[in-house]
PDB file of C-alpha atoms in Angstrom:
ATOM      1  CA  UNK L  10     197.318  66.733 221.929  1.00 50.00           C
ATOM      2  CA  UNK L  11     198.688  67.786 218.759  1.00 55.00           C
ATOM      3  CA  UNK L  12     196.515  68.413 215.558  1.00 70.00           C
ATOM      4  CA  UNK L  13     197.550  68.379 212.271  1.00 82.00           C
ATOM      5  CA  UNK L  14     194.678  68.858 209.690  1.00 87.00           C
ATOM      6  CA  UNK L  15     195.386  69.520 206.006  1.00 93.00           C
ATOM      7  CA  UNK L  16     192.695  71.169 203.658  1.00 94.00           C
ATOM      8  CA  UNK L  17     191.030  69.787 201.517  1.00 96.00           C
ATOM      9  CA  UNK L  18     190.970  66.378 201.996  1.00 94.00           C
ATOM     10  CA  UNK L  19     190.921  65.544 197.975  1.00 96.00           C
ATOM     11  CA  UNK L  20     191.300  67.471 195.241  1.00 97.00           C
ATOM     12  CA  UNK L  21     190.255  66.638 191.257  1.00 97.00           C
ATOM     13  CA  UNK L  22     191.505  68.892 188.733  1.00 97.00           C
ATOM     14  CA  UNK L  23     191.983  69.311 185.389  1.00 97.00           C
ATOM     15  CA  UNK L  24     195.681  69.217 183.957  1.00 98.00           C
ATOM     16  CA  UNK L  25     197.239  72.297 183.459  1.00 98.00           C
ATOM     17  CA  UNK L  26     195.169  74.061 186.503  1.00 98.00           C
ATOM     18  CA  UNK L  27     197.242  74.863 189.731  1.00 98.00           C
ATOM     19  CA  UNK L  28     196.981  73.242 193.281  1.00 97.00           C
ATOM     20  CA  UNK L  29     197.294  74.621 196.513  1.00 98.00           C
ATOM     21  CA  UNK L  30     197.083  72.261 199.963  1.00 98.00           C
ATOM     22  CA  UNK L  31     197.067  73.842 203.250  1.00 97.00           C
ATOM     23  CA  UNK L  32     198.182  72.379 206.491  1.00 95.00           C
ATOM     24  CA  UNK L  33     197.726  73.626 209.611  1.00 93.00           C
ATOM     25  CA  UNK L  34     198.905  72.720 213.328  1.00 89.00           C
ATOM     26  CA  UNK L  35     197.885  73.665 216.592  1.00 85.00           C
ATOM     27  CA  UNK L  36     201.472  74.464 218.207  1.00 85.00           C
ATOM     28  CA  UNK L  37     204.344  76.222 216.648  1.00 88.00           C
ATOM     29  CA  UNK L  38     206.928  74.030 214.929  1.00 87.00           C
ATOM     30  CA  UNK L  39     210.320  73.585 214.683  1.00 87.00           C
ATOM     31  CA  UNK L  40     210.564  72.895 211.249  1.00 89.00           C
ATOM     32  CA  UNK L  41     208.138  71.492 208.641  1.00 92.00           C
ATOM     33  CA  UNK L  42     208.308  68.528 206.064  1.00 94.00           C
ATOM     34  CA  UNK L  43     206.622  67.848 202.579  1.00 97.00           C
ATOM     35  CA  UNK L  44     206.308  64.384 201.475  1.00 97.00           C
ATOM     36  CA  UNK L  45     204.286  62.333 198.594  1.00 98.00           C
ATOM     37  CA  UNK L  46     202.945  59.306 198.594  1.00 97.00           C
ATOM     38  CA  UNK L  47     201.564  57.981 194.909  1.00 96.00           C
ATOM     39  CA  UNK L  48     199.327  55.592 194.841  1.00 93.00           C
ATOM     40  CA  UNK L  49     200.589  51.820 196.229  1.00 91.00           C
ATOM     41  CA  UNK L  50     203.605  53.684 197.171  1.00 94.00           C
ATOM     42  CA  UNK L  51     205.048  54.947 200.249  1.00 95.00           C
ATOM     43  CA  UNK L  52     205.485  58.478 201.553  1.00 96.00           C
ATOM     44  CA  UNK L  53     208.699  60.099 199.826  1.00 96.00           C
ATOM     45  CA  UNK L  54     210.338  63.240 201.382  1.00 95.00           C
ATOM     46  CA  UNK L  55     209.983  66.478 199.033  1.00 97.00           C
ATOM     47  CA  UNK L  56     211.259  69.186 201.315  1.00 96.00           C
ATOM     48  CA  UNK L  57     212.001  70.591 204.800  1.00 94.00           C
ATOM     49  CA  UNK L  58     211.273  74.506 205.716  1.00 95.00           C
ATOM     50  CA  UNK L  59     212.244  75.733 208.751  1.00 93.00           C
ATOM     51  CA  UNK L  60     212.587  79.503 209.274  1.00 95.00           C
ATOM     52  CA  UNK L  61     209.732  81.538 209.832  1.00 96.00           C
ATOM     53  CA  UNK L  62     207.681  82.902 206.502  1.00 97.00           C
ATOM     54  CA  UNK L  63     210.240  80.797 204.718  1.00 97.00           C
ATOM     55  CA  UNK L  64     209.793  79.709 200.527  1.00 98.00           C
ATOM     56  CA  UNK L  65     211.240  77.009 198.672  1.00 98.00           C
ATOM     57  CA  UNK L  66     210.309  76.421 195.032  1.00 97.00           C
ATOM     58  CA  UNK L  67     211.180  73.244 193.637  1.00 96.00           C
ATOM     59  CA  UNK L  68     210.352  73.495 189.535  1.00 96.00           C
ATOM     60  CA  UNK L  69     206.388  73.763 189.848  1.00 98.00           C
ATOM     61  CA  UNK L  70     206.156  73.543 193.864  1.00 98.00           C
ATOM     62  CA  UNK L  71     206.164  76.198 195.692  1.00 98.00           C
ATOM     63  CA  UNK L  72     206.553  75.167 199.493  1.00 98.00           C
ATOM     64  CA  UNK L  73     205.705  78.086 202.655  1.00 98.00           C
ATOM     65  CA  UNK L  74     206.037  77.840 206.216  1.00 97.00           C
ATOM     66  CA  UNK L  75     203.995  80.948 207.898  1.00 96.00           C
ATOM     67  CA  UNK L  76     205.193  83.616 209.999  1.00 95.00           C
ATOM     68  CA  UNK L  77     204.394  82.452 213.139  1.00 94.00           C
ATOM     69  CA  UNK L  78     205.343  78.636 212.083  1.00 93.00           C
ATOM     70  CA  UNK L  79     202.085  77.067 212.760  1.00 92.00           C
ATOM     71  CA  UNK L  80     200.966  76.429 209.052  1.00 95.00           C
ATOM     72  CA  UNK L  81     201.925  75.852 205.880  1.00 97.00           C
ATOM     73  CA  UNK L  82     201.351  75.646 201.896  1.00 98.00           C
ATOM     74  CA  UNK L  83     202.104  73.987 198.610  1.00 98.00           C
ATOM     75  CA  UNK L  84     201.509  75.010 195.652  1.00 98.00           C
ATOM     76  CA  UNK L  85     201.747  73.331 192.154  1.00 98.00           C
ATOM     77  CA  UNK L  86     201.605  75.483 189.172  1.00 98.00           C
ATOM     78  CA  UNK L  87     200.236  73.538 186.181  1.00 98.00           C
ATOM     79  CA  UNK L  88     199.726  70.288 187.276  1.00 98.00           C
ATOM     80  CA  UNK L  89     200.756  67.257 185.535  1.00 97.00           C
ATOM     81  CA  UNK L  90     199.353  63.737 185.811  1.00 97.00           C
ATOM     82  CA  UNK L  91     202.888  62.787 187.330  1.00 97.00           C
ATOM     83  CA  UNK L  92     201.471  65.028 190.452  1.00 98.00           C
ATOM     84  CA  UNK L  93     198.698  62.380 191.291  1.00 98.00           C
ATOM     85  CA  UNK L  94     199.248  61.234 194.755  1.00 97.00           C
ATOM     86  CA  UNK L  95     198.886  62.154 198.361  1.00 97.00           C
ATOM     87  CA  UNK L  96     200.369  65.581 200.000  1.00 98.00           C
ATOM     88  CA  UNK L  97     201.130  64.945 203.864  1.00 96.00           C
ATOM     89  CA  UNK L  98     202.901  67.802 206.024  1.00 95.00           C
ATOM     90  CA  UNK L  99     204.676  66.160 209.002  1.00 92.00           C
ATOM     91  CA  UNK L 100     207.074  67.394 211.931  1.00 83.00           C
ATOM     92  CA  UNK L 101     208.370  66.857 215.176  1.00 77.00           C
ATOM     93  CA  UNK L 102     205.441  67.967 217.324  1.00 66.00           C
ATOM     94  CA  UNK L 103     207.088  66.536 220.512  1.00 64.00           C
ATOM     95  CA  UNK L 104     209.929  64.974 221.826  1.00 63.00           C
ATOM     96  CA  UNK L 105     210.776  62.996 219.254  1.00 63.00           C
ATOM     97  CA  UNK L 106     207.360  61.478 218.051  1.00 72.00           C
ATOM     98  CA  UNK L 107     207.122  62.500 214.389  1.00 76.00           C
ATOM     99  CA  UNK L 108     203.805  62.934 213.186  1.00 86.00           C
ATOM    100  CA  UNK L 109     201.823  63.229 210.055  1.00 91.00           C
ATOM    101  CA  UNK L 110     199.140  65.722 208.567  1.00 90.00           C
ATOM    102  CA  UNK L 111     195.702  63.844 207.453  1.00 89.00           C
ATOM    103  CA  UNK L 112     197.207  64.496 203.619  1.00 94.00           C
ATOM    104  CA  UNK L 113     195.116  65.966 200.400  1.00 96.00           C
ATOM    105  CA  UNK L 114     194.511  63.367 197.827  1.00 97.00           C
ATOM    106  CA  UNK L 115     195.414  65.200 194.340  1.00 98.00           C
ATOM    107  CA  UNK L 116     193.825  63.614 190.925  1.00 97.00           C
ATOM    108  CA  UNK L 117     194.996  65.251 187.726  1.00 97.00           C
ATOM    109  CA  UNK L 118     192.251  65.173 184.872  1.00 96.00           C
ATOM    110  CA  UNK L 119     194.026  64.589 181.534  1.00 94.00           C
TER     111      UNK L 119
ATOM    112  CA  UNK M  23     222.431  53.592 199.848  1.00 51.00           C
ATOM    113  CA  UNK M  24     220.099  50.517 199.353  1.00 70.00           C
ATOM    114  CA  UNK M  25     217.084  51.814 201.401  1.00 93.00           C
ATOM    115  CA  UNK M  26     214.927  50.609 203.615  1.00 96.00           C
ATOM    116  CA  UNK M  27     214.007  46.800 203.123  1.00 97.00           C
ATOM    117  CA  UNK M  28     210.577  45.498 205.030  1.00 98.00           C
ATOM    118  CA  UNK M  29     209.594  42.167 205.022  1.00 97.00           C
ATOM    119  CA  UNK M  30     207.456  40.018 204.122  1.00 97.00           C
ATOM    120  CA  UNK M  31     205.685  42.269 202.173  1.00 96.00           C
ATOM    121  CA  UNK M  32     201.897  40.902 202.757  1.00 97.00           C
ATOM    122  CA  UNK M  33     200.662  39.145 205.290  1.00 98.00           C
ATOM    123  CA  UNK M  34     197.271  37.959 206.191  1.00 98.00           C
ATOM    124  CA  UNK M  35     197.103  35.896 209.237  1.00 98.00           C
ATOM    125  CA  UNK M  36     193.805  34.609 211.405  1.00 98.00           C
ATOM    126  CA  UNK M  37     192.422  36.999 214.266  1.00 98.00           C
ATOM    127  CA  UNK M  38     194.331  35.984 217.664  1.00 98.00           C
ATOM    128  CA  UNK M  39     197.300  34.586 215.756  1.00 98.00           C
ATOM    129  CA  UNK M  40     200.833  36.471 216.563  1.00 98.00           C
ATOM    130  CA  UNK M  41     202.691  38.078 213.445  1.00 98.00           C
ATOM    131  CA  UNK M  42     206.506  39.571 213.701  1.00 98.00           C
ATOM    132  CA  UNK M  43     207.974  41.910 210.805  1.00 98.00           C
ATOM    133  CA  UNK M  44     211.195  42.950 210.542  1.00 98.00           C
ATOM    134  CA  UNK M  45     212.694  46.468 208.858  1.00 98.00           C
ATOM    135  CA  UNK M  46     216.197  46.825 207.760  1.00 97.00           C
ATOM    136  CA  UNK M  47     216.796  50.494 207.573  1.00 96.00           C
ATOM    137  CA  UNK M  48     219.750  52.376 205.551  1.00 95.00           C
ATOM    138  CA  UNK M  49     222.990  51.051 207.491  1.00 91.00           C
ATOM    139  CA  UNK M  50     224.419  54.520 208.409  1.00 87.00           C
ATOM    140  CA  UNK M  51     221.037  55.742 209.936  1.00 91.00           C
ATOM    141  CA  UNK M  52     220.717  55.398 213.989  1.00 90.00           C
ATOM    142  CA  UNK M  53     217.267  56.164 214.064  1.00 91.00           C
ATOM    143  CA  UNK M  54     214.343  54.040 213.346  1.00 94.00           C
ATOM    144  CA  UNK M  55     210.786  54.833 213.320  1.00 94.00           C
ATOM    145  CA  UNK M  56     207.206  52.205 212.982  1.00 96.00           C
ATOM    146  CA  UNK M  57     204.092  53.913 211.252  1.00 96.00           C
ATOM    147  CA  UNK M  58     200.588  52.100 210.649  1.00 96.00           C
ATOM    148  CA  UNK M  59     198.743  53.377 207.879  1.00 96.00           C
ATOM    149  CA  UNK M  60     195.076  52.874 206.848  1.00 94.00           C
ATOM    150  CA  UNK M  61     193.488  53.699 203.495  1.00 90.00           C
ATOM    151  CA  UNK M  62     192.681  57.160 203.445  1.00 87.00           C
ATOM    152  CA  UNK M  63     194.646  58.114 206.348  1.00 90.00           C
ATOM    153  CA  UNK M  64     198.301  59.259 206.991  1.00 92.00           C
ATOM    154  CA  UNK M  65     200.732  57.415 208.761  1.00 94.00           C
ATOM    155  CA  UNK M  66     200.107  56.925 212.309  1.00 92.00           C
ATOM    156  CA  UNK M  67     203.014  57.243 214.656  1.00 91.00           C
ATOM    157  CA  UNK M  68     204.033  54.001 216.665  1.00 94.00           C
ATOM    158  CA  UNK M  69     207.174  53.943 218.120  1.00 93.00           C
ATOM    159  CA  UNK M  70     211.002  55.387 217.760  1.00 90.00           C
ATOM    160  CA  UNK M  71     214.275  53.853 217.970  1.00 93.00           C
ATOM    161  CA  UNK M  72     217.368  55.712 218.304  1.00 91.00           C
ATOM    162  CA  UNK M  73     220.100  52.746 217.936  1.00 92.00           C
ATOM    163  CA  UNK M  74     219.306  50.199 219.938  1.00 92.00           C
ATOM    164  CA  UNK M  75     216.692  52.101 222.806  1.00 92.00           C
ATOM    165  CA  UNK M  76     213.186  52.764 222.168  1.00 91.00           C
ATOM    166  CA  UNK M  77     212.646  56.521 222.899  1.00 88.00           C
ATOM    167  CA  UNK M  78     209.049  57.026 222.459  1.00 85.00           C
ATOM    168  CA  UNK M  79     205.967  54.703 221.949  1.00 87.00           C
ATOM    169  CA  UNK M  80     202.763  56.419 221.241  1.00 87.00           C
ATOM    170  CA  UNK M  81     200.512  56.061 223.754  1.00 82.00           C
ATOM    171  CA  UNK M  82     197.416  55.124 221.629  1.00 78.00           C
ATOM    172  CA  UNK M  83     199.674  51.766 220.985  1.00 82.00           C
ATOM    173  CA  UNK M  84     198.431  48.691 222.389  1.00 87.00           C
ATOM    174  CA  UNK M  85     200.275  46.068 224.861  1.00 93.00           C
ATOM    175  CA  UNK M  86     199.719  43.707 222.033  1.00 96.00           C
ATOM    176  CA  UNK M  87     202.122  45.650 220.302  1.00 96.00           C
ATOM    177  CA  UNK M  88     205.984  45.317 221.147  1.00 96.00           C
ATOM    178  CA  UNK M  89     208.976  46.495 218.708  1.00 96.00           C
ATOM    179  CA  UNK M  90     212.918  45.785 219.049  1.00 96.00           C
ATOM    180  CA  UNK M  91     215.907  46.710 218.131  1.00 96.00           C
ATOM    181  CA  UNK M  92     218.356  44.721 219.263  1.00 91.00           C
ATOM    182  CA  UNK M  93     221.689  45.325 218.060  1.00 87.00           C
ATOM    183  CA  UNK M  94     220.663  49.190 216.783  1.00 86.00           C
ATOM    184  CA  UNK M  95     220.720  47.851 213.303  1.00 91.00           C
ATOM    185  CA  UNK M  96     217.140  45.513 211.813  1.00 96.00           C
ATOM    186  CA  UNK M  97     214.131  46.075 214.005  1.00 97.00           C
ATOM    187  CA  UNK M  98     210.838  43.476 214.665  1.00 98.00           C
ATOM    188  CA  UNK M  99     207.573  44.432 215.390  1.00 97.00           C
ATOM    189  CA  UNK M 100     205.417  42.216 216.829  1.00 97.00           C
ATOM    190  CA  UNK M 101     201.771  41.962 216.800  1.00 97.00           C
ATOM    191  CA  UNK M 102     200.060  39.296 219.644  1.00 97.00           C
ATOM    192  CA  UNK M 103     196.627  37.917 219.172  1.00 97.00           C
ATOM    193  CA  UNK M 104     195.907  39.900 216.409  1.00 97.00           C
ATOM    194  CA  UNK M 105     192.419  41.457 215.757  1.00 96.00           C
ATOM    195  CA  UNK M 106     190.413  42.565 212.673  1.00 96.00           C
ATOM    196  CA  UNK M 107     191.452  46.017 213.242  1.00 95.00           C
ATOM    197  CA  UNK M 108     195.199  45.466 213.165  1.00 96.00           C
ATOM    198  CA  UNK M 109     195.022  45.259 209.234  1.00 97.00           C
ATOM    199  CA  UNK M 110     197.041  47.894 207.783  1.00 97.00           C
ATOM    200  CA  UNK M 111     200.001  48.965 206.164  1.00 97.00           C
ATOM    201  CA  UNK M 112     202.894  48.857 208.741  1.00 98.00           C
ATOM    202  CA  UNK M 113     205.535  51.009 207.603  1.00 97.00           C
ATOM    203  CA  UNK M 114     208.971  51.291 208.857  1.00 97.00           C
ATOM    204  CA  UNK M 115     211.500  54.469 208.327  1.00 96.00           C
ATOM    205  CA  UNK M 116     214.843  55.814 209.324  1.00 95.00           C
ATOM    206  CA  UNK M 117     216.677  58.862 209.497  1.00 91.00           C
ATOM    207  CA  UNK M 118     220.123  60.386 210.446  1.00 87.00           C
ATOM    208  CA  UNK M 119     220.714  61.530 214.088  1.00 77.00           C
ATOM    209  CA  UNK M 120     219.066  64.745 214.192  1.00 71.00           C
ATOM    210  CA  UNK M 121     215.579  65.684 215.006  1.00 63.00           C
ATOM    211  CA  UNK M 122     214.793  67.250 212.086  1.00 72.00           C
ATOM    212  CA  UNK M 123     216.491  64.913 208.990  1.00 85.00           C
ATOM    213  CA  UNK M 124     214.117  63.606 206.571  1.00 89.00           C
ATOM    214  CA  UNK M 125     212.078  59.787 206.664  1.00 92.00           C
ATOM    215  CA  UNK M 126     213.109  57.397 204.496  1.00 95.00           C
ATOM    216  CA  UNK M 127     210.307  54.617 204.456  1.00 96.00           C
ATOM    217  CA  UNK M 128     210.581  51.128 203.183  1.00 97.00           C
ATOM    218  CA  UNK M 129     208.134  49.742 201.174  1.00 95.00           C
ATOM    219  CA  UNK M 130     205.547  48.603 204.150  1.00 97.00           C
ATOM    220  CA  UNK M 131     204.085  45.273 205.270  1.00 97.00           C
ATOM    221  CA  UNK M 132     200.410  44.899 204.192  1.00 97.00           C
ATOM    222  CA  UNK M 133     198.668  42.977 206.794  1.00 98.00           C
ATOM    223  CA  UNK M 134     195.208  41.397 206.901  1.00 98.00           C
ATOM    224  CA  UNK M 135     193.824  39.864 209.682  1.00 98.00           C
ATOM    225  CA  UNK M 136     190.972  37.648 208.619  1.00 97.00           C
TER     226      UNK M 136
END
């Protein structure tokens, strides 16, 4: 079945330092989504990328969807400690089941 | 746009008792999706609603497990003779037609199962 694994699984750093989360699937995807989930909360949609090798920046995010659509990256560039939360990548892997990366838990150091 | 509503918001109930939560999504979205989520974990796919049919039900989902949606607007899921490892955060979402629109998720139902 479908796998969607997202490296690293948490991530501590200091604030000010940048933050990159990978996620990766094993079947090309339509499209790709970004959402956030701080702590107690529930996941919140950041972004959708859906062309091949696409970029969206959104202030300090940087969002990528590879070439071949199978993976993709976010980057934060000087984090803040309004960043703390959990990352998840999710799509429509099939039909219409919508599924869910296994997220990277950010902490921001003051 | 007043989001999506889930209620009640906690529940803890005794193993082998039934529990039923409801999800009122955004009134001009047709589709409807259940999620379980565990600490640590992402959400977990359960079923889909697009008005009021059930399109997909993951297949990892238990009999004890049944989810409606009547009139294509509110949808219940139900939980029968609940076990220990039902507790979770049950999390309901909805979306405009279209495979690929964005998840709007209510606030979840905590439930413990003592």
């Amino acid at each position: 079945g479908q796998q969607v694994m997202q490296i690293p699984q948490y991530q501590h750093v200091q604030e000010g330092e940048d933050f990159t989360t990978y996620c990766n699937s094993s079947t090309t995807l339509s499209n790709i989504q970004w959402y956030k989930q701080r702590p107690g909360g529930h996941p919140v949609f950041l972004i959708q990328l859906v062309k091949s090798g696409e970029v969206k920046k959104q202030k300090r995010l940087t969002f990528q969807f590879g070439e071949a659509k199978k993976n993709s990256s976010l980057h934060i560039t000087a984090t803040q400690t309004t960043d703390v939360g959990t990352y998840f990548c999710a799509g429509p892997w099939t039909g219409n089941q919508f599924y869910f990366g296994t997220g990277t838990s950010l902490t921001v150091i003051p | 746009d007043t989001g999506v509503s889930q209620d009640p918001r906690h529940k803890i109930t005794k193993r082998g008792q039934n529990v039923t939560f409801r999800c009122d999504p955004i009134s001009e979205h047709n589709r409807l999706y259940w999620y379980r989520q565990t600490l640590g974990q992402g959400p977990e796919f359960l079923t889909y609603f697009q008005n009021e049919a059930q399109l997909e039900k993951s297949r990892l989902l238990s009999d004890r497990f049944s989810a409606e949606r009547p009139k294509g607007s509110f949808s219940t899921l139900e939980i029968q003779r609940t076990e220990q490892g039902d507790s979770a955060m049950y999390l309901c979402a909805s979306s405009w037609q279209g495979r690929d629109s964005p998840l709007h998720f209510g606030n979840g139902t905590r439930l413990t199962v003592t």
